[in-house]
Coordinates of C-alpha atoms in Angstrom, one line a residue:
M1 CA -29.5 12.2 -4.8
E2 CA -27.7 12.5 -1.2
N3 CA -31.0 11.3 0.7
E4 CA -31.7 8.4 -2.3
W5 CA -28.0 7.1 -1.5
R6 CA -28.7 6.6 1.9
A7 CA -32.0 4.7 1.8
K8 CA -30.6 2.6 -1.2
R9 CA -27.7 1.8 0.9
L10 CA -29.8 1.2 4.1
E11 CA -31.8 -1.4 2.0
G12 CA -28.8 -3.4 1.1
K13 CA -29.3 -2.6 -2.8
P14 CA -27.4 -0.9 -5.2
L15 CA -27.7 3.0 -6.3
S16 CA -27.2 1.3 -9.8
S17 CA -26.4 -1.6 -11.3
V18 CA -22.7 -1.2 -11.4
D19 CA -22.5 -1.9 -7.7
T20 CA -23.5 -5.3 -8.4
L21 CA -20.4 -6.2 -10.6
E22 CA -18.1 -5.3 -7.2
N23 CA -19.4 -8.2 -5.3
N24 CA -15.5 -9.5 -5.1
P25 CA -14.4 -7.8 -1.8
E26 CA -10.8 -7.5 -3.1
P27 CA -11.7 -6.4 -7.2
T28 CA -9.3 -6.9 -9.9
P29 CA -7.4 -4.0 -11.0
A30 CA -7.9 -1.2 -13.3
E31 CA -11.1 -1.5 -15.5
T32 CA -11.9 -4.9 -14.7
A33 CA -12.6 -4.2 -11.3
H34 CA -16.2 -4.1 -12.6
T35 CA -16.2 -7.4 -14.3
H36 CA -19.5 -9.3 -13.7
E37 CA -18.4 -13.0 -13.9
L38 CA -21.5 -15.4 -14.7
P39 CA -21.3 -18.1 -12.4
D40 CA -20.7 -21.8 -13.6
S41 CA -24.3 -22.3 -13.9
G42 CA -27.7 -20.2 -13.3
E43 CA -27.1 -17.4 -15.4
A44 CA -26.1 -19.2 -18.1
H45 CA -29.8 -19.1 -19.3
G46 CA -29.4 -15.4 -19.0
L47 CA -26.3 -15.6 -22.1
A48 CA -28.3 -18.8 -23.6
G49 CA -32.1 -17.1 -23.5
E50 CA -35.0 -19.4 -23.9
H51 CA -33.6 -21.0 -27.2
T52 CA -35.2 -24.2 -27.6
H53 CA -34.7 -25.5 -31.4
D54 CA -31.7 -27.3 -32.3
H55 CA -31.1 -26.1 -35.5
D56 CA -29.8 -23.1 -37.4
H57 CA -29.7 -19.7 -35.9
D58 CA -31.7 -18.0 -32.9
H59 CA -32.6 -14.7 -32.3
Q60 CA -33.0 -13.0 -28.7
H61 CA -34.5 -9.3 -28.8
G62 CA -34.0 -7.8 -25.4
P63 CA -34.0 -4.3 -24.2
V64 CA -32.3 -1.7 -26.5
L65 CA -28.5 -1.2 -25.8
N66 CA -26.4 2.0 -25.8
P67 CA -24.3 1.2 -29.0
D68 CA -21.5 3.7 -27.5
C69 CA -21.1 1.1 -25.0
T70 CA -21.9 -2.2 -26.7
R71 CA -19.2 -4.9 -27.8
E72 CA -20.0 -8.1 -29.7
L73 CA -18.2 -11.4 -29.0
V74 CA -18.1 -14.7 -31.0
L75 CA -17.6 -17.9 -29.5
D76 CA -17.2 -21.3 -31.4
I77 CA -16.5 -24.3 -29.1
P78 CA -15.1 -27.6 -30.5
A79 CA -17.6 -30.5 -31.8
E80 CA -15.6 -33.1 -29.4
D81 CA -16.1 -30.5 -26.4
V82 CA -19.7 -30.4 -27.2
S83 CA -20.3 -34.2 -27.8
K84 CA -18.6 -35.0 -24.6
S85 CA -20.8 -32.4 -22.5
F86 CA -23.8 -34.1 -24.0
R87 CA -22.4 -37.7 -23.2
S88 CA -21.8 -36.2 -19.5
V89 CA -25.3 -34.9 -19.3
I90 CA -27.3 -37.3 -20.6
R91 CA -25.2 -40.1 -18.2
N92 CA -26.7 -37.8 -15.4
Y93 CA -30.1 -37.8 -16.6
Q94 CA -30.2 -41.9 -17.1
K95 CA -28.6 -41.8 -13.5
Y96 CA -31.6 -39.9 -11.6
A97 CA -34.2 -40.1 -14.1
K98 CA -37.7 -41.7 -12.7
I99 CA -39.7 -42.8 -15.9
P100 CA -42.6 -45.6 -15.6
G101 CA -41.9 -48.5 -17.3
F102 CA -38.1 -48.5 -16.5
R103 CA -35.8 -49.6 -13.2
A104 CA -33.8 -46.4 -11.8
G105 CA -30.4 -46.1 -13.7
K106 CA -31.7 -48.5 -16.8
V107 CA -33.6 -45.6 -18.6
P108 CA -32.4 -46.1 -22.4
E109 CA -30.4 -43.1 -23.8
T110 CA -33.2 -42.8 -26.5
V111 CA -36.0 -42.3 -24.0
I112 CA -33.8 -39.8 -22.1
K113 CA -33.0 -37.6 -25.3
R114 CA -36.6 -37.5 -26.3
R115 CA -38.3 -37.1 -23.0
Y116 CA -35.3 -34.3 -21.9
A117 CA -34.3 -32.9 -24.9
S118 CA -34.9 -29.1 -24.1
E119 CA -33.5 -29.6 -20.6
I120 CA -30.4 -31.5 -21.8
R121 CA -29.6 -29.2 -24.0
K122 CA -29.8 -25.9 -21.4
D123 CA -27.5 -28.1 -19.3
V124 CA -25.0 -28.5 -22.0
I125 CA -25.0 -24.8 -22.7
D126 CA -24.6 -23.9 -19.4
G127 CA -21.8 -26.1 -18.5
L128 CA -19.8 -24.9 -21.7
L129 CA -20.4 -21.1 -22.0
P130 CA -20.1 -19.3 -18.7
E131 CA -16.6 -19.8 -18.0
R132 CA -15.5 -19.6 -21.5
F133 CA -17.5 -16.4 -22.1
N134 CA -16.2 -15.0 -19.0
Q135 CA -12.4 -15.7 -20.4
A136 CA -13.3 -13.9 -23.9
V137 CA -14.4 -11.1 -22.1
R138 CA -11.4 -10.6 -19.9
E139 CA -9.4 -10.9 -22.8
L140 CA -10.9 -8.2 -24.6
G141 CA -10.2 -5.9 -21.5
V142 CA -13.7 -4.3 -20.8
A143 CA -16.0 -4.1 -18.1
P144 CA -19.3 -5.5 -18.8
V145 CA -22.6 -5.0 -16.9
G146 CA -26.3 -6.5 -17.2
Q147 CA -27.1 -9.6 -19.1
P148 CA -25.3 -10.2 -22.2
Q149 CA -27.8 -10.7 -25.2
V150 CA -27.5 -13.6 -27.5
T151 CA -28.0 -12.6 -31.2
E152 CA -27.1 -16.6 -32.9
L153 CA -27.1 -19.7 -31.2
T154 CA -26.6 -23.3 -32.6
V155 CA -25.8 -26.5 -30.5
D156 CA -26.3 -29.7 -31.5
D157 CA -24.8 -33.2 -30.6
G158 CA -21.7 -33.6 -32.7
S159 CA -21.3 -30.3 -33.9
P160 CA -19.4 -27.0 -32.7
L161 CA -21.2 -24.6 -30.2
H162 CA -21.6 -21.4 -32.3
V163 CA -22.9 -18.4 -30.3
K164 CA -23.2 -14.5 -31.0
A165 CA -23.8 -12.1 -28.3
V166 CA -23.9 -8.4 -27.3
F167 CA -23.3 -6.8 -24.2
E168 CA -22.7 -3.3 -22.6
F169 CA -19.3 -2.6 -20.7
I170 CA -18.3 0.4 -18.6
P171 CA -16.3 2.8 -20.9
A172 CA -12.7 4.3 -20.3
F173 CA -13.2 8.0 -19.3
S174 CA -10.8 10.3 -18.0
I175 CA -11.3 12.2 -14.6
E176 CA -7.8 14.3 -15.3
G177 CA -8.1 17.3 -13.3
Y178 CA -11.0 16.5 -11.0
Q179 CA -9.8 18.2 -8.2
N180 CA -10.0 21.4 -10.1
V181 CA -13.7 21.0 -10.1
T182 CA -15.5 23.3 -7.6
V183 CA -18.8 25.2 -7.1
P184 CA -20.1 27.5 -4.4
K185 CA -19.8 26.3 -0.5
P186 CA -22.3 28.2 1.2
S187 CA -22.1 28.9 4.8
V188 CA -23.6 26.6 7.1
E189 CA -23.5 29.1 10.2
I190 CA -27.5 29.6 11.2
T191 CA -28.6 33.1 12.0
E192 CA -30.8 34.7 14.7
D193 CA -33.3 35.3 12.5
E194 CA -33.4 31.7 11.6
V195 CA -33.5 30.6 15.3
Q196 CA -36.5 33.1 16.1
Q197 CA -38.2 31.5 13.0
E198 CA -37.9 28.3 14.5
M199 CA -39.2 29.5 17.6
A200 CA -42.1 31.2 16.1
Q201 CA -42.9 27.9 14.4
L202 CA -42.9 26.1 17.6
R203 CA -45.1 28.2 19.8
E204 CA -47.5 28.1 16.5
S205 CA -47.4 24.4 16.7
R206 CA -48.3 24.8 20.6
A207 CA -51.5 27.3 19.5
T208 CA -54.8 26.4 20.9
I209 CA -58.3 27.1 19.4
E210 CA -60.7 28.5 21.8
P211 CA -64.7 29.0 21.5
V212 CA -65.4 32.7 21.4
E213 CA -68.5 33.3 23.7
E214 CA -69.1 36.9 22.7
D215 CA -72.2 37.4 20.5
R216 CA -70.5 38.8 17.4
A217 CA -69.5 38.1 13.8
L218 CA -66.7 36.6 12.5
V219 CA -63.4 38.8 11.4
D220 CA -60.2 38.0 10.0
G221 CA -58.3 35.7 12.1
D222 CA -61.1 34.0 13.4
W223 CA -61.7 30.3 12.6
A224 CA -65.2 29.1 11.5
Q225 CA -66.8 26.3 12.7
I226 CA -68.7 24.7 9.7
S227 CA -70.9 22.5 8.2
Y228 CA -71.3 22.2 4.3
K229 CA -72.5 20.4 1.5
G230 CA -71.3 21.2 -2.2
T231 CA -72.5 19.8 -5.7
I232 CA -69.8 20.2 -8.6
E233 CA -71.2 22.1 -11.4
G234 CA -71.4 20.4 -14.5
E235 CA -71.0 17.0 -12.7
P236 CA -74.7 16.0 -11.5
E237 CA -73.5 12.3 -11.3
A238 CA -70.4 13.3 -8.9
A239 CA -70.3 12.5 -5.2
P240 CA -71.1 15.5 -2.8
V241 CA -68.3 17.6 -1.5
D242 CA -69.4 17.9 2.3
G243 CA -68.1 17.9 5.9
E244 CA -69.2 18.5 9.2
D245 CA -67.8 20.8 12.3
T246 CA -64.9 21.9 9.9
L247 CA -62.7 24.7 11.1
V248 CA -62.0 27.1 8.5
E249 CA -59.5 30.3 9.1
I250 CA -61.2 33.5 7.7
G251 CA -58.3 35.3 5.8
G252 CA -56.3 32.2 6.1
K253 CA -53.3 31.4 3.1
D254 CA -55.0 27.7 3.0
T255 CA -58.7 28.8 2.8
V256 CA -60.3 29.4 -0.7
E257 CA -61.2 33.1 -1.2
A258 CA -64.9 32.3 -1.9
F259 CA -65.5 31.0 1.8
T260 CA -63.5 33.9 3.6
T261 CA -65.7 36.2 1.8
A262 CA -68.5 34.6 2.5
L263 CA -68.1 33.8 6.3
R264 CA -66.3 37.4 6.7
G265 CA -69.1 39.1 8.8
A266 CA -71.2 36.2 9.3
R267 CA -72.8 35.0 12.6
P268 CA -73.2 31.7 14.2
G269 CA -76.7 30.0 12.9
E270 CA -76.4 31.5 9.5
T271 CA -76.8 29.7 6.4
L272 CA -74.8 30.7 3.2
N273 CA -74.7 29.5 0.0
V274 CA -71.2 30.0 -1.8
A275 CA -70.1 29.4 -5.4
A276 CA -66.1 28.7 -4.9
A277 CA -64.0 28.6 -8.1
Y278 CA -61.1 26.3 -7.6
P279 CA -58.0 27.1 -9.4
A280 CA -56.2 24.4 -11.9
E281 CA -53.6 24.1 -10.0
Y282 CA -55.5 23.1 -6.8
P283 CA -53.9 20.1 -5.0
E284 CA -57.0 17.9 -4.6
P285 CA -57.5 16.5 -8.2
K286 CA -61.2 16.1 -7.7
L287 CA -61.5 20.0 -7.1
S288 CA -58.7 21.3 -9.4
G289 CA -60.2 23.8 -11.8
K290 CA -64.0 23.0 -10.8
T291 CA -66.8 25.1 -9.8
V292 CA -68.6 24.0 -6.5
D293 CA -71.9 25.1 -5.3
Y294 CA -71.9 24.9 -1.4
T295 CA -74.7 25.4 1.4
I296 CA -72.7 26.6 4.4
E297 CA -74.3 26.3 7.9
V298 CA -71.9 28.7 10.5
K299 CA -72.1 27.0 14.0
G300 CA -69.6 28.7 16.0
I301 CA -66.7 31.0 16.4
K302 CA -63.3 30.0 17.3
K303 CA -60.0 32.0 18.4
R304 CA -56.4 31.1 18.2
T305 CA -54.6 31.4 21.4
L306 CA -50.8 31.4 21.2
P307 CA -48.9 30.4 24.5
E308 CA -46.3 32.7 26.5
V309 CA -42.7 31.7 25.5
N310 CA -41.4 31.5 28.9
D311 CA -39.9 28.5 31.2
D312 CA -43.4 26.9 31.7
F313 CA -43.5 26.6 27.6
A314 CA -40.1 24.9 27.6
K315 CA -41.1 22.3 30.1
E316 CA -44.3 21.8 28.5
V317 CA -42.8 21.3 24.9
G318 CA -40.3 18.4 26.4
A319 CA -38.0 17.7 29.1
F320 CA -36.2 20.8 29.5
E321 CA -35.5 22.8 32.4
S322 CA -36.0 26.3 31.3
L323 CA -36.2 28.3 28.3
A324 CA -32.6 28.6 27.7
D325 CA -32.2 25.1 27.5
L326 CA -35.4 24.9 24.7
E327 CA -33.3 27.6 22.6
T328 CA -30.0 25.7 23.0
R329 CA -31.4 22.6 21.6
V330 CA -33.3 24.5 19.0
R331 CA -30.4 26.1 17.9
E332 CA -28.5 22.7 17.6
N333 CA -31.4 21.1 15.8
L334 CA -31.4 23.7 13.2
A335 CA -27.7 24.0 12.7
N336 CA -27.4 20.1 12.0
R337 CA -30.4 20.2 9.6
K338 CA -29.2 23.4 7.7
R339 CA -25.5 21.7 7.6
R340 CA -27.3 18.3 6.0
S341 CA -29.5 20.5 3.5
V342 CA -26.5 22.7 2.2
E343 CA -23.8 19.6 2.0
G344 CA -26.4 17.7 0.1
E345 CA -27.4 20.7 -2.3
T346 CA -23.7 21.7 -2.7
K347 CA -22.8 18.2 -3.3
D348 CA -25.7 17.6 -6.2
K349 CA -24.2 20.8 -7.7
L350 CA -20.7 19.5 -7.6
F351 CA -21.7 16.3 -9.0
A352 CA -23.3 17.8 -11.9
A353 CA -20.3 19.8 -12.3
L354 CA -18.4 16.9 -12.7
I355 CA -20.6 15.3 -15.0
E356 CA -20.4 18.2 -17.2
R357 CA -16.6 18.4 -17.4
F358 CA -16.1 14.7 -17.8
P359 CA -18.8 13.4 -20.1
F360 CA -19.0 9.8 -21.3
P361 CA -21.7 7.3 -22.5
V362 CA -23.6 5.1 -19.9
P363 CA -24.6 1.7 -20.6
E364 CA -28.5 1.4 -20.8
S365 CA -29.1 -1.6 -18.7
L366 CA -27.6 0.5 -15.8
V367 CA -29.8 3.4 -16.4
Q368 CA -32.8 1.3 -16.8
E369 CA -32.4 -0.5 -13.7
Q370 CA -31.8 3.0 -11.9
I371 CA -35.3 4.1 -13.2
D372 CA -36.5 0.9 -11.7
A373 CA -35.1 1.7 -8.5
R374 CA -36.4 5.2 -8.4
L375 CA -40.2 4.3 -9.7
E376 CA -39.9 1.5 -6.7
R377 CA -38.8 3.8 -4.2
G378 CA -41.9 6.1 -5.6
L379 CA -44.1 3.2 -5.5
R380 CA -43.5 2.5 -1.8
A381 CA -43.9 6.1 -1.2
L382 CA -47.4 6.1 -2.7
A383 CA -48.7 2.7 -1.2
A384 CA -47.6 4.4 2.3
Q385 CA -49.7 7.5 1.3
G386 CA -52.8 5.0 0.9
M387 CA -52.6 4.1 -2.7
D388 CA -53.9 0.9 -3.4
T389 CA -52.8 -1.7 -6.1
E390 CA -55.6 -1.2 -8.7
Q391 CA -54.8 2.6 -8.9
M392 CA -51.2 2.3 -9.2
R393 CA -52.3 -0.1 -12.5
K394 CA -53.7 2.8 -13.7
L395 CA -50.6 4.9 -13.9
D396 CA -48.8 5.9 -17.3
F397 CA -45.6 3.9 -16.4
G398 CA -44.3 4.8 -19.9
R399 CA -45.0 8.3 -18.9
L400 CA -43.5 8.1 -15.3
R401 CA -40.3 6.1 -16.9
A402 CA -39.4 8.9 -19.3
A403 CA -39.9 11.3 -16.5
Q404 CA -37.0 9.7 -14.4
R405 CA -34.5 9.0 -17.0
D406 CA -32.3 12.3 -16.8
S407 CA -32.2 11.9 -13.0
A408 CA -31.4 8.2 -13.5
V409 CA -28.6 8.9 -15.9
A410 CA -27.2 11.7 -13.8
E411 CA -27.1 9.2 -10.9
V412 CA -25.3 6.4 -12.7
K413 CA -22.4 8.8 -14.2
T414 CA -21.8 10.4 -10.5
S415 CA -21.6 6.7 -9.3
L416 CA -19.1 5.7 -12.0
L417 CA -17.0 9.1 -11.4
L418 CA -17.3 8.8 -7.7
E419 CA -15.8 5.0 -7.8
R420 CA -12.8 5.9 -10.0
I421 CA -12.1 9.2 -7.9
A422 CA -12.4 7.0 -5.3
R423 CA -9.7 4.8 -6.4
E424 CA -7.5 7.6 -7.3
E425 CA -7.8 8.9 -3.9
N426 CA -7.2 5.2 -2.2
V427 CA -10.5 5.9 -0.5
T428 CA -11.1 2.5 2.0
I429 CA -14.1 1.6 4.3
S430 CA -12.7 0.0 7.8
E431 CA -14.5 -3.1 9.1
E432 CA -15.7 -0.5 11.9
E433 CA -17.4 1.6 9.4
L434 CA -19.1 -1.4 7.9
D435 CA -20.3 -2.8 11.3
R436 CA -21.8 0.7 12.3
E437 CA -23.7 0.7 8.9
I438 CA -24.8 -2.9 9.4
H439 CA -26.2 -1.8 12.9
L440 CA -28.2 1.1 11.5
A441 CA -29.8 -1.0 8.7
A442 CA -30.8 -3.7 11.6
L443 CA -32.2 -1.3 13.5
Q444 CA -34.2 0.0 10.6
S445 CA -35.2 -3.6 9.5
R446 CA -36.0 -4.9 12.9
E447 CA -33.5 -7.7 12.3
P448 CA -31.0 -9.2 14.2
V449 CA -27.3 -7.9 13.4
D450 CA -25.8 -11.1 12.7
T451 CA -28.8 -12.5 10.7
L452 CA -28.9 -9.3 8.4
K453 CA -25.1 -9.8 8.2
V454 CA -25.4 -13.4 7.1
R455 CA -28.3 -12.4 4.8
L456 CA -26.2 -9.5 3.1
T457 CA -23.2 -11.7 2.9
Q458 CA -25.2 -14.1 0.8
D459 CA -27.0 -12.2 -1.6
G460 CA -24.1 -9.7 -2.1
G461 CA -25.5 -6.8 -0.4
L462 CA -22.5 -6.5 2.2
A463 CA -20.2 -5.7 -0.8
R464 CA -22.5 -3.0 -2.3
I465 CA -23.1 -1.1 1.1
R466 CA -19.2 -1.1 1.3
E467 CA -19.1 0.2 -2.3
Q468 CA -22.0 2.7 -1.3
L469 CA -20.3 3.9 1.6
K470 CA -16.8 4.2 -0.1
R471 CA -18.8 6.5 -2.6
E472 CA -20.3 8.5 0.0
K473 CA -16.9 9.2 1.7
T474 CA -15.3 10.1 -1.7
A475 CA -18.2 12.5 -2.1
H476 CA -17.7 14.1 1.7
L477 CA -13.8 14.4 1.1
L478 CA -14.8 16.3 -2.5
Y479 CA -17.2 18.6 -0.5
E480 CA -14.4 19.4 2.5
R481 CA -12.2 20.5 -0.2
L482 CA -14.2 22.8 -1.6
P483 CA -13.4 26.8 -1.0
A484 CA -15.0 28.2 1.7

């Protein structure tokens, strides 16, 4: 969860939709801090939906809402106000409409009403509903999230405008006693064994594979240079499994046992026939659970040689004057890695403990948007690994969304809890802290700082980054308070 927070922060996107509800850098007090005000226009279409009928009630069927976080709102706007709005909108269309056969500004009202009936109706809704809707929500004293869903809408010139809408809100919940919620806080001190393991891995990474000149058979620890071609049993039409000049470690942990058994004792120049049965959990889907009949040609024997660990080794690894300098850097890097790992895992356990201590329902719209964000990151990762668009279309997105749900719910709850605790602790983010994060984001996106700042200010990203930093700062504060 910690790593995903940072990824979202640098993208200028919210951890959950609740971030988008605090675009005002000075939110209103208490629970209304999250109130998402519909703008004077634009999002009124989200409220009105795509209703185009002029009579009776329309029904908009949106996504499923959480009944524990849903309120209904009914508005009736007087016929006088509706008629006034219709007159104003129609006059505006008369002024600017260009219709063949009529001079500009001289198009009859009847023609305008017939030609632009749907557009006029939507403009009337845009002009009348948002401000009144927001005022009615404020009077309810709840913090709405997501788009309201219209269940009834009637608007006719000369008649009252009637609308019934349902929307989700952030419910009130207690955080009393959050200071007493603790989890074990492991030590972040590194041990000498960990340092030596790190040095051993570094040495392994610098190993070389040299040809074996002597005339002998392959033994465990050798690397066989082979070419191979195989057919999958029971799949005659499948493409052959083949490779040229591949290196296979005899007895290696990643070597299929059938290859080790066949190659052990073999000599260069020999041709072998091997039936290799792959386990069901084999990482390559094409081979998992399959048996492949191989013809293998042994071309040579190679031996892996580890370098001596001394000052020359340190200079080869990097700009180090001595082995002692290298070991110092290894210790520093290992300590930083362990600290980040332990802190991230401990925070996740603390978040889980807070969620268990303070149960509350969450709006389904926030959960679905968080699932969207998780899937988006997953698809980007798959694309980076080479998956093309056609392959992505074949994914079972219903199953993928269901698999992400529990994690998404936990992330939304964690976000809301940390926001509440941040207010309780008076956690703030200075301009210096915000600028530092923007500079990091600019480096990542390779975008000029000033350009990025303007863009983030316009799309609300700056406020979202500030809120995310506040949550991270709050999480770190709680982590530091944990007893060692």
